[in-house]
Short mmCIF file of C-alpha atoms and ligand atoms in Angstrom, two decimals:
data_model
loop_
_atom_site.label_atom_id
_atom_site.label_comp_id
_atom_site.label_asym_id
_atom_site.label_seq_id
_atom_site.Cartn_x
_atom_site.Cartn_y
_atom_site.Cartn_z
CA MET A 1 -0.06 0.03 0.04
CA THR A 2 1.38 3.41 -0.82
CA ILE A 3 1.38 6.38 1.52
CA LEU A 4 -1.53 8.11 -0.35
CA GLU A 5 -3.63 4.73 -0.39
CA ALA A 6 -2.83 4.50 3.37
CA VAL A 7 -4.09 8.07 3.88
CA ALA A 8 -7.17 7.59 1.61
CA SER A 9 -8.00 4.41 3.37
CA ARG A 10 -8.36 6.37 6.80
CA THR A 11 -10.10 9.28 5.30
CA ARG A 12 -13.85 9.26 6.00
CA VAL A 13 -16.39 11.37 3.99
CA VAL A 14 -19.90 12.24 5.12
CA ILE A 15 -22.24 13.16 2.12
CA VAL A 16 -25.58 15.10 3.03
CA GLY A 17 -28.15 14.40 0.30
CA GLY A 18 -29.04 11.25 -1.62
CA GLY A 19 -29.87 12.77 -4.92
CA VAL A 20 -27.57 12.53 -8.16
CA LEU A 21 -25.12 15.10 -6.97
CA GLY A 22 -24.52 13.65 -3.41
CA THR A 23 -24.64 9.75 -5.09
CA MET A 24 -22.04 10.90 -7.74
CA HIS A 25 -19.85 12.37 -4.80
CA ALA A 26 -20.08 8.98 -3.09
CA VAL A 27 -18.93 7.43 -6.33
CA ALA A 28 -16.13 9.71 -6.80
CA ALA A 29 -15.07 9.40 -3.02
CA ARG A 30 -15.02 5.63 -3.09
CA ARG A 31 -13.22 5.63 -6.39
CA ARG A 32 -10.23 7.43 -4.52
CA GLY A 33 -10.32 4.96 -1.77
CA PHE A 34 -12.23 6.92 0.88
CA GLU A 35 -14.78 5.56 3.39
CA VAL A 36 -18.48 7.02 2.83
CA VAL A 37 -21.45 7.63 4.82
CA GLN A 38 -24.41 9.20 2.93
CA LEU A 39 -27.47 10.52 4.56
CA GLU A 40 -30.75 11.12 2.97
CA ARG A 41 -33.69 12.66 4.73
CA GLU A 42 -36.50 10.74 2.91
CA ALA A 43 -36.85 7.09 2.88
CA GLU A 44 -35.68 7.34 -0.83
CA ALA A 45 -34.48 10.38 -2.69
CA ARG A 46 -37.52 11.88 -4.38
CA GLY A 47 -36.44 15.26 -5.62
CA ALA A 48 -35.37 16.59 -8.98
CA SER A 49 -33.00 13.44 -9.53
CA VAL A 50 -35.61 11.14 -10.03
CA ARG A 51 -38.18 13.52 -11.61
CA ASN A 52 -36.01 14.53 -14.53
CA PHE A 53 -35.99 13.16 -18.30
CA GLY A 54 -32.60 11.24 -17.65
CA LEU A 55 -31.25 13.36 -20.61
CA ILE A 56 -27.49 13.50 -20.67
CA TRP A 57 -27.92 16.72 -22.84
CA VAL A 58 -24.79 17.93 -24.59
CA SER A 59 -26.69 19.57 -27.63
CA GLY A 60 -28.05 22.84 -25.75
CA ARG A 61 -24.98 23.55 -23.72
CA LYS A 62 -23.10 26.86 -24.18
CA ALA A 63 -19.88 26.72 -26.17
CA GLY A 64 -16.80 26.80 -23.89
CA PRO A 65 -16.68 25.47 -20.37
CA GLU A 66 -20.14 24.42 -20.21
CA LEU A 67 -19.86 22.28 -23.25
CA SER A 68 -16.67 20.92 -21.88
CA LEU A 69 -18.20 20.12 -18.59
CA ALA A 70 -21.01 18.27 -20.10
CA LEU A 71 -18.73 16.40 -22.61
CA ARG A 72 -16.55 15.17 -19.62
CA ALA A 73 -19.81 14.13 -17.89
CA ARG A 74 -21.06 12.33 -20.95
CA GLU A 75 -17.66 10.47 -20.84
CA LEU A 76 -18.22 9.45 -17.29
CA TRP A 77 -21.81 8.31 -17.84
CA GLU A 78 -20.83 6.19 -20.59
CA GLU A 79 -18.09 4.40 -18.49
CA LEU A 80 -20.53 4.05 -15.59
CA GLY A 81 -23.17 2.77 -17.94
CA THR A 82 -20.91 -0.18 -18.97
CA GLU A 83 -19.80 -0.97 -15.15
CA VAL A 84 -23.61 -0.53 -13.89
CA PRO A 85 -26.27 -1.63 -16.51
CA GLY A 86 -29.00 -0.68 -14.11
CA LEU A 87 -28.34 2.89 -15.02
CA GLY A 88 -30.06 2.12 -18.36
CA PHE A 89 -27.62 4.37 -20.13
CA ARG A 90 -28.25 4.49 -23.94
CA ALA A 91 -26.09 6.43 -26.49
CA ALA A 92 -29.41 7.30 -28.40
CA GLY A 93 -28.51 10.83 -29.65
CA SER A 94 -31.38 13.38 -30.13
CA LEU A 95 -33.16 15.10 -32.91
CA THR A 96 -34.27 18.86 -32.45
CA LEU A 97 -37.02 19.53 -34.80
CA ALA A 98 -37.81 22.70 -36.85
CA ALA A 99 -41.49 23.76 -37.40
CA GLY A 100 -40.63 26.36 -40.14
CA ASP A 101 -37.85 28.14 -41.84
CA ALA A 102 -36.79 30.58 -39.15
CA GLU A 103 -36.04 27.56 -36.77
CA LEU A 104 -34.30 25.59 -39.32
CA ALA A 105 -31.94 28.49 -40.33
CA LEU A 106 -30.96 28.47 -36.60
CA LEU A 107 -30.36 24.82 -36.56
CA LYS A 108 -28.15 25.33 -39.77
CA GLU A 109 -26.26 28.06 -37.96
CA ALA A 110 -25.63 25.82 -34.92
CA SER A 111 -24.51 23.06 -37.21
CA ALA A 112 -21.94 25.30 -38.86
CA ARG A 113 -20.19 26.37 -35.61
CA PRO A 114 -16.66 25.34 -34.80
CA ASP A 115 -17.98 23.20 -31.96
CA ALA A 116 -20.46 21.25 -33.85
CA GLU A 117 -18.19 18.29 -34.58
CA ARG A 118 -17.72 17.85 -30.67
CA ARG A 119 -21.37 17.85 -30.24
CA GLY A 120 -21.85 15.14 -33.17
CA PHE A 121 -24.19 17.78 -34.96
CA GLU A 122 -25.59 16.98 -38.21
CA LEU A 123 -28.24 18.94 -40.06
CA LEU A 124 -31.05 16.59 -41.54
CA ASP A 125 -33.72 17.15 -44.16
CA PRO A 126 -37.29 15.56 -43.16
CA ALA A 127 -36.54 12.40 -44.98
CA ALA A 128 -33.08 11.99 -43.48
CA VAL A 129 -34.80 12.66 -40.05
CA ARG A 130 -37.29 9.89 -40.70
CA GLU A 131 -34.46 7.47 -41.61
CA VAL A 132 -32.91 8.07 -38.31
CA ASN A 133 -36.18 8.06 -36.35
CA PRO A 134 -38.92 6.44 -38.47
CA ALA A 135 -41.71 7.03 -35.55
CA LEU A 136 -41.65 10.67 -36.92
CA ARG A 137 -44.43 10.70 -39.27
CA GLY A 138 -45.62 14.32 -38.60
CA GLU A 139 -44.86 17.68 -39.79
CA PHE A 140 -41.53 19.34 -39.64
CA ALA A 141 -39.05 21.32 -41.80
CA GLY A 142 -35.83 19.36 -40.72
CA GLY A 143 -33.89 18.56 -37.77
CA LEU A 144 -30.59 18.78 -35.91
CA LEU A 145 -29.22 15.21 -34.97
CA CYS A 146 -26.83 15.36 -31.87
CA ARG A 147 -24.98 12.12 -31.77
CA ALA A 148 -23.44 13.16 -28.14
CA ASP A 149 -26.86 13.31 -26.41
CA ALA A 150 -27.79 10.28 -24.57
CA ILE A 151 -30.13 8.76 -22.02
CA VAL A 152 -30.50 7.18 -18.58
CA GLU A 153 -33.40 5.84 -16.60
CA PRO A 154 -33.79 8.53 -13.59
CA ARG A 155 -35.92 6.21 -11.53
CA GLN A 156 -33.24 3.71 -11.69
CA VAL A 157 -30.14 5.69 -11.30
CA LEU A 158 -29.75 6.00 -7.67
CA PRO A 159 -30.30 2.65 -6.45
CA ALA A 160 -28.24 1.15 -9.18
CA LEU A 161 -25.18 3.44 -8.26
CA ARG A 162 -25.90 2.42 -4.44
CA GLY A 163 -25.86 -1.10 -5.46
CA HIS A 164 -22.65 -0.68 -7.57
CA LEU A 165 -21.17 1.03 -4.22
CA GLY A 166 -22.17 -2.11 -2.30
CA ARG A 167 -21.49 -2.31 1.37
CA ASP A 168 -17.55 -2.27 1.35
CA ARG A 169 -16.77 1.17 3.27
CA TYR A 170 -19.88 2.73 1.96
CA THR A 171 -22.91 3.11 4.09
CA TRP A 172 -26.56 4.55 2.98
CA LEU A 173 -28.66 6.04 5.64
CA PRO A 174 -32.07 7.11 4.47
CA GLY A 175 -34.44 8.71 6.75
CA ARG A 176 -31.97 10.72 8.29
CA GLU A 177 -32.30 14.65 8.00
CA VAL A 178 -28.94 16.29 8.85
CA THR A 179 -29.82 19.11 11.28
CA GLU A 180 -26.38 20.46 12.33
CA ILE A 181 -23.09 20.66 10.55
CA THR A 182 -19.57 21.21 12.13
CA PRO A 183 -16.20 20.74 10.38
CA ASN A 184 -15.61 17.27 11.64
CA ALA A 185 -19.12 15.68 12.07
CA VAL A 186 -22.72 16.27 11.10
CA ARG A 187 -25.69 15.54 13.42
CA ASP A 188 -29.16 13.99 12.27
CA HIS A 189 -32.65 14.39 13.46
CA THR A 190 -32.20 11.47 15.64
CA GLY A 191 -29.27 13.12 17.56
CA ALA A 192 -26.79 10.77 16.33
CA TRP A 193 -23.35 12.35 15.40
CA HIS A 194 -21.53 11.02 12.18
CA ARG A 195 -17.80 12.05 12.42
CA CYS A 196 -15.59 12.38 9.53
CA ASP A 197 -12.52 14.28 7.73
CA LEU A 198 -14.87 15.89 5.00
CA VAL A 199 -18.42 16.84 4.78
CA ILE A 200 -19.90 17.30 1.27
CA VAL A 201 -23.53 18.67 1.31
CA CYS A 202 -25.65 18.32 -1.72
CA PRO A 203 -28.89 19.52 -0.57
CA GLY A 204 -30.46 20.25 -4.08
CA ALA A 205 -33.21 22.79 -4.08
CA ALA A 206 -33.61 22.88 -0.05
CA HIS A 207 -32.32 26.24 0.02
CA THR A 208 -33.36 26.53 3.72
CA GLY A 209 -33.01 24.04 6.53
CA VAL A 210 -29.34 23.11 7.49
CA ALA A 211 -27.84 24.51 4.17
CA GLY A 212 -29.79 27.70 4.52
CA ARG A 213 -27.34 29.81 6.34
CA TYR A 214 -24.67 29.12 3.81
CA LEU A 215 -26.99 30.14 0.74
CA ALA A 216 -28.20 33.43 1.97
CA ARG A 217 -26.18 35.29 -0.80
CA GLY A 218 -29.01 35.45 -3.24
CA ASP A 219 -27.29 33.99 -6.25
CA LEU A 220 -29.39 30.77 -6.37
CA ARG A 221 -33.01 30.52 -7.35
CA ARG A 222 -35.48 27.58 -7.65
CA VAL A 223 -37.08 26.69 -10.81
CA ARG A 224 -40.28 24.32 -11.05
CA LEU A 225 -41.18 22.16 -14.24
CA GLN A 226 -44.26 20.25 -15.08
CA MET A 227 -43.80 16.68 -16.51
CA MET A 228 -45.84 13.75 -17.63
CA GLN A 229 -45.44 9.96 -18.49
CA THR A 230 -47.52 7.95 -20.77
CA ALA A 231 -48.27 4.15 -21.07
CA PRO A 232 -45.74 2.18 -23.18
CA LEU A 233 -45.99 2.73 -26.92
CA ALA A 234 -45.04 -0.35 -28.87
CA GLU A 235 -42.99 1.47 -31.56
CA ARG A 236 -39.25 2.54 -30.61
CA ILE A 237 -38.44 6.09 -30.76
CA THR A 238 -34.80 5.86 -31.65
CA THR A 239 -33.50 9.18 -30.36
CA ALA A 240 -34.67 11.80 -27.72
CA LEU A 241 -36.69 14.53 -29.09
CA ALA A 242 -37.00 18.37 -28.72
CA ASP A 243 -39.04 20.83 -30.53
CA GLY A 244 -38.23 24.21 -31.98
CA ASP A 245 -39.30 25.89 -28.54
CA SER A 246 -36.07 24.71 -27.04
CA LEU A 247 -33.95 26.76 -29.23
CA ARG A 248 -35.41 29.79 -27.25
CA TYR A 249 -34.02 28.35 -23.91
CA TYR A 250 -30.77 26.47 -24.59
CA PRO A 251 -27.75 28.72 -24.60
CA ALA A 252 -26.21 26.81 -27.39
CA TYR A 253 -28.82 28.60 -29.66
CA ASP A 254 -28.00 32.04 -28.30
CA LEU A 255 -26.84 32.88 -32.11
CA PRO A 256 -27.87 35.61 -34.43
CA GLY A 257 -30.63 33.50 -35.92
CA ARG A 258 -32.74 33.23 -32.48
CA ALA A 259 -33.69 37.07 -33.18
CA GLN A 260 -35.60 35.89 -36.14
CA LEU A 261 -37.76 33.30 -34.53
CA PRO A 262 -41.47 34.01 -34.54
CA PRO A 263 -43.16 34.27 -30.97
CA GLN A 264 -44.14 31.09 -29.20
CA ALA A 265 -47.58 29.57 -29.24
CA ALA A 266 -49.50 31.49 -26.37
CA ALA A 267 -49.80 28.49 -24.22
CA ALA A 268 -46.12 27.78 -24.53
CA GLY A 269 -45.19 31.26 -23.78
CA ARG A 270 -47.34 31.55 -20.69
CA ALA A 271 -45.83 28.19 -19.25
CA ARG A 272 -42.20 28.97 -20.76
CA ALA A 273 -42.58 25.61 -22.33
CA GLN A 274 -40.53 23.61 -24.57
CA LEU A 275 -41.08 19.85 -25.75
CA LEU A 276 -38.60 17.27 -24.66
CA LEU A 277 -39.66 13.73 -25.08
CA VAL A 278 -37.65 10.56 -24.09
CA GLN A 279 -38.89 7.08 -24.46
CA ARG A 280 -38.13 5.10 -21.31
CA ALA A 281 -36.96 1.50 -21.44
CA ASP A 282 -40.40 0.16 -21.02
CA GLY A 283 -41.61 1.99 -23.80
CA GLY A 284 -43.47 4.85 -21.81
CA LEU A 285 -42.90 8.50 -22.91
CA THR A 286 -41.53 11.15 -20.65
CA ILE A 287 -42.88 14.32 -21.72
CA GLY A 288 -42.19 17.83 -20.59
CA ASP A 289 -41.46 20.74 -19.87
CA THR A 290 -42.42 24.23 -18.35
CA HIS A 291 -40.56 26.65 -16.39
CA GLU A 292 -41.85 28.74 -13.37
CA TYR A 293 -39.28 31.07 -11.57
CA ALA A 294 -41.59 33.20 -9.30
CA GLU A 295 -42.20 31.67 -5.83
CA PRO A 296 -44.49 30.80 -4.10
CA PHE A 297 -44.68 28.14 -6.79
CA ALA A 298 -48.41 26.71 -7.80
CA PHE A 299 -48.96 23.59 -5.69
CA ASP A 300 -51.13 22.29 -8.44
CA VAL A 301 -50.41 21.39 -12.18
CA ASP A 302 -51.76 23.36 -15.01
CA GLU A 303 -53.61 21.35 -17.82
CA ASP A 304 -53.20 23.99 -20.52
CA ALA A 305 -49.54 23.33 -20.41
CA TYR A 306 -50.04 19.52 -20.71
CA ASP A 307 -52.55 20.36 -23.55
CA HIS A 308 -49.90 22.18 -25.68
CA LEU A 309 -47.09 19.55 -24.91
CA ARG A 310 -49.51 16.73 -25.85
CA ALA A 311 -50.41 18.50 -29.06
CA ARG A 312 -46.69 19.13 -30.03
CA ALA A 313 -45.72 15.54 -29.26
CA GLU A 314 -48.75 14.23 -31.37
CA ALA A 315 -47.68 16.84 -34.29
CA LEU A 316 -44.35 15.42 -34.48
CA LEU A 317 -45.12 11.67 -34.15
CA GLY A 318 -48.21 12.20 -36.45
CA ALA A 319 -50.05 9.97 -34.07
CA PRO A 320 -52.00 10.12 -30.84
CA ILE A 321 -49.68 9.46 -27.75
CA PRO A 322 -50.73 6.88 -25.47
CA ARG A 323 -52.63 7.55 -22.35
CA VAL A 324 -50.99 9.74 -19.67
CA GLN A 325 -50.47 7.70 -16.76
CA ARG A 326 -48.62 10.09 -14.43
CA ARG A 327 -48.19 13.89 -13.73
CA TRP A 328 -45.75 15.54 -11.62
CA ALA A 329 -43.83 18.61 -11.02
CA GLY A 330 -40.22 18.93 -10.01
CA VAL A 331 -38.01 21.81 -8.65
CA TYR A 332 -34.30 22.24 -9.31
CA SER A 333 -31.88 24.72 -7.66
CA GLU A 334 -30.00 27.02 -10.13
CA LEU A 335 -27.07 29.17 -10.02
CA ASP A 336 -28.50 32.67 -11.42
CA ALA A 337 -25.64 33.79 -13.64
CA SER A 338 -26.90 37.36 -13.37
CA GLY A 339 -26.61 37.16 -9.64
CA PRO A 340 -24.02 39.26 -7.81
CA VAL A 341 -21.64 36.66 -7.16
CA ALA A 342 -22.05 33.83 -9.64
CA GLY A 343 -19.81 35.41 -12.39
CA HIS A 344 -19.28 32.55 -15.06
CA ALA A 345 -19.61 29.62 -12.65
CA LEU A 346 -21.76 26.67 -13.85
CA TYR A 347 -22.88 25.59 -10.32
CA HIS A 348 -22.26 26.59 -6.68
CA ARG A 349 -19.51 25.13 -4.91
CA ALA A 350 -18.13 26.62 -1.71
CA GLU A 351 -16.04 25.42 1.23
CA VAL A 352 -18.49 26.99 3.87
CA GLU A 353 -16.59 25.65 6.91
CA PRO A 354 -13.29 24.17 6.97
CA GLY A 355 -13.67 20.72 5.63
CA VAL A 356 -17.34 21.46 4.68
CA VAL A 357 -18.04 21.61 0.99
CA LEU A 358 -21.47 22.58 -0.38
CA VAL A 359 -22.47 21.73 -3.95
CA THR A 360 -25.88 22.60 -5.82
CA GLY A 361 -27.33 24.94 -8.24
CA PRO A 362 -26.32 23.02 -11.51
CA GLY A 363 -29.90 24.00 -12.84
CA GLY A 364 -31.47 22.06 -15.62
CA ARG A 365 -28.08 20.27 -16.49
CA GLY A 366 -27.51 18.70 -13.11
CA MET A 367 -28.39 15.35 -14.13
CA THR A 368 -26.05 15.49 -17.09
CA CYS A 369 -23.15 17.20 -15.28
CA SER A 370 -23.26 15.20 -12.02
CA PRO A 371 -20.42 13.02 -12.51
CA ALA A 372 -18.26 15.76 -13.83
CA ILE A 373 -19.16 18.00 -10.97
CA ALA A 374 -18.24 15.37 -8.41
CA GLU A 375 -14.81 14.80 -10.05
CA GLU A 376 -14.07 18.54 -9.85
CA THR A 377 -14.87 18.73 -6.15
CA PHE A 378 -12.22 16.10 -5.47
CA GLN A 379 -9.91 17.70 -8.02
C1 FAD B 401 -38.66 17.96 -14.21
C2 FAD B 401 -37.06 18.24 -14.12
C3 FAD B 401 -36.46 17.74 -15.45
C4 FAD B 401 -34.97 17.71 -15.50
N1 FAD B 401 -34.51 17.27 -16.65
C5 FAD B 401 -33.17 17.17 -16.44
C6 FAD B 401 -32.57 16.39 -17.53
O1 FAD B 401 -33.19 15.64 -18.40
N2 FAD B 401 -31.07 16.46 -17.73
C7 FAD B 401 -30.36 17.06 -16.68
O2 FAD B 401 -29.26 17.06 -16.85
N3 FAD B 401 -30.99 17.72 -15.61
C8 FAD B 401 -32.31 17.63 -15.69
N4 FAD B 401 -32.85 18.29 -14.58
C9 FAD B 401 -32.05 18.86 -13.49
C10 FAD B 401 -31.36 17.61 -12.61
O3 FAD B 401 -32.57 16.87 -12.23
C11 FAD B 401 -30.92 18.43 -11.05
O4 FAD B 401 -30.01 19.55 -11.63
C12 FAD B 401 -30.50 17.33 -10.33
O5 FAD B 401 -31.15 16.11 -10.19
C13 FAD B 401 -29.98 18.00 -9.08
O6 FAD B 401 -29.64 16.92 -8.13
P1 FAD B 401 -29.23 17.13 -6.61
O7 FAD B 401 -28.65 15.80 -6.08
O8 FAD B 401 -28.47 18.61 -6.31
O9 FAD B 401 -30.67 17.45 -6.02
P2 FAD B 401 -31.89 16.34 -5.42
O10 FAD B 401 -32.19 15.50 -6.60
O11 FAD B 401 -32.97 17.54 -4.96
O12 FAD B 401 -31.30 15.90 -4.20
C14 FAD B 401 -31.10 16.43 -3.06
C15 FAD B 401 -31.33 15.53 -1.85
O13 FAD B 401 -30.87 16.05 -0.58
C16 FAD B 401 -31.75 15.54 0.31
N5 FAD B 401 -31.66 16.69 1.41
C17 FAD B 401 -31.86 17.96 1.53
N6 FAD B 401 -31.54 18.38 2.64
C18 FAD B 401 -31.28 17.34 3.44
C19 FAD B 401 -30.85 17.26 4.81
N7 FAD B 401 -30.66 18.31 5.72
N8 FAD B 401 -30.60 16.03 5.22
C20 FAD B 401 -30.50 14.85 4.51
N9 FAD B 401 -30.91 14.97 3.14
C21 FAD B 401 -31.22 16.21 2.83
C22 FAD B 401 -33.32 15.73 -0.29
O14 FAD B 401 -34.19 15.03 0.25
C23 FAD B 401 -32.84 15.17 -1.75
O15 FAD B 401 -33.17 13.84 -1.84
C24 FAD B 401 -34.21 18.32 -14.32
C25 FAD B 401 -34.88 18.66 -13.25
C26 FAD B 401 -36.33 18.71 -13.21
C27 FAD B 401 -37.07 19.17 -11.75
#
């Protein structure tokens, strides 16, 4: 055993939060030989990490550090996908579909950018789109294939990763809410102390509670999204899908052609909606999303937004979607890049006490970037 290995084997890390950020930190810590104890306040994590599309989304990322972080994460997901089949990792790619000439022109602009090759972009006419994804029998002017995009199964990822970590120097403690944090220990709501050398706090969108006093600077905000899932569709949808509304939100498309886009449909504009559609391993379709920024958030879901998203999905598929079986809303934590302290950071990481590191705020790219964010924490 080397000296470094001996030190690592004596290092104990406590992770607060059982979402994908906490769990990827557990994976990264175990890779370095550290002992890990992970606490989650719920009986099973039920926040953004299980409510998302499972999109490992490279296509929409801003050129530069954001794209590099997503591409590194994509590599790590693929490696993990080989080791842990339960993640359901599929290098399926995506198609972003243009409804008309202005959206098509913007896709063309994106496909001509110097980083198009890194993203695996290729502009396709409608016939070529249907060759890649024969289920698309509806109306569209063309599409942008992104070969780098991938899919995982969000309802399976966390238990699959914990199963992979096993019980060798990894302890999963669900149903334990951390109520106190000190440099070398945390205390949970039962009063039990968990001593360690390093605390990593990944509280997700819980901006109050134990992490609240460290997050009072005002550069984090919360965003609420509406989602739905259908019964299985027998036909395979070979890629993830996005409609032209996504060009209005993703920073990769913040190009001159964006100014030429017509206004969104009224219902989409009100809900700040874009269509994203992913077929689950069992054939069901996960469909979303909307964006609500002002708190207090609605406690109920808005059917107008669902009507719009259903109509968009059916227009692209050229067929009715199966019955919707589930609807839900989810909230993520996002670093507000226009805030006073954020600068160019892609997420929030701070050493809030000696040996206590708080990581949150990856926004709508948190599932994608989580393995690379965890890697950066330990670098
Ligand atoms: C509807 C929706 C769709 C999305 N789609 C995508 C997508 O397709 N691709 C993508 O890249 N990103 C997507 N995102 C974003 C992504 O899901 C999030 O950025 C990511 O899951 C955040 O992970 P997290 O671990 O920080 O947070 P969370 O998943 O919220 O986990 C935080 C955990 O910490 C626990 N916790 C909090 N406080 C304590 C405490 N005191 N003690 C113990 N436990 C505590 C919570 O119970 C929770 O389980 C989506 C988000 C939403 C809401």
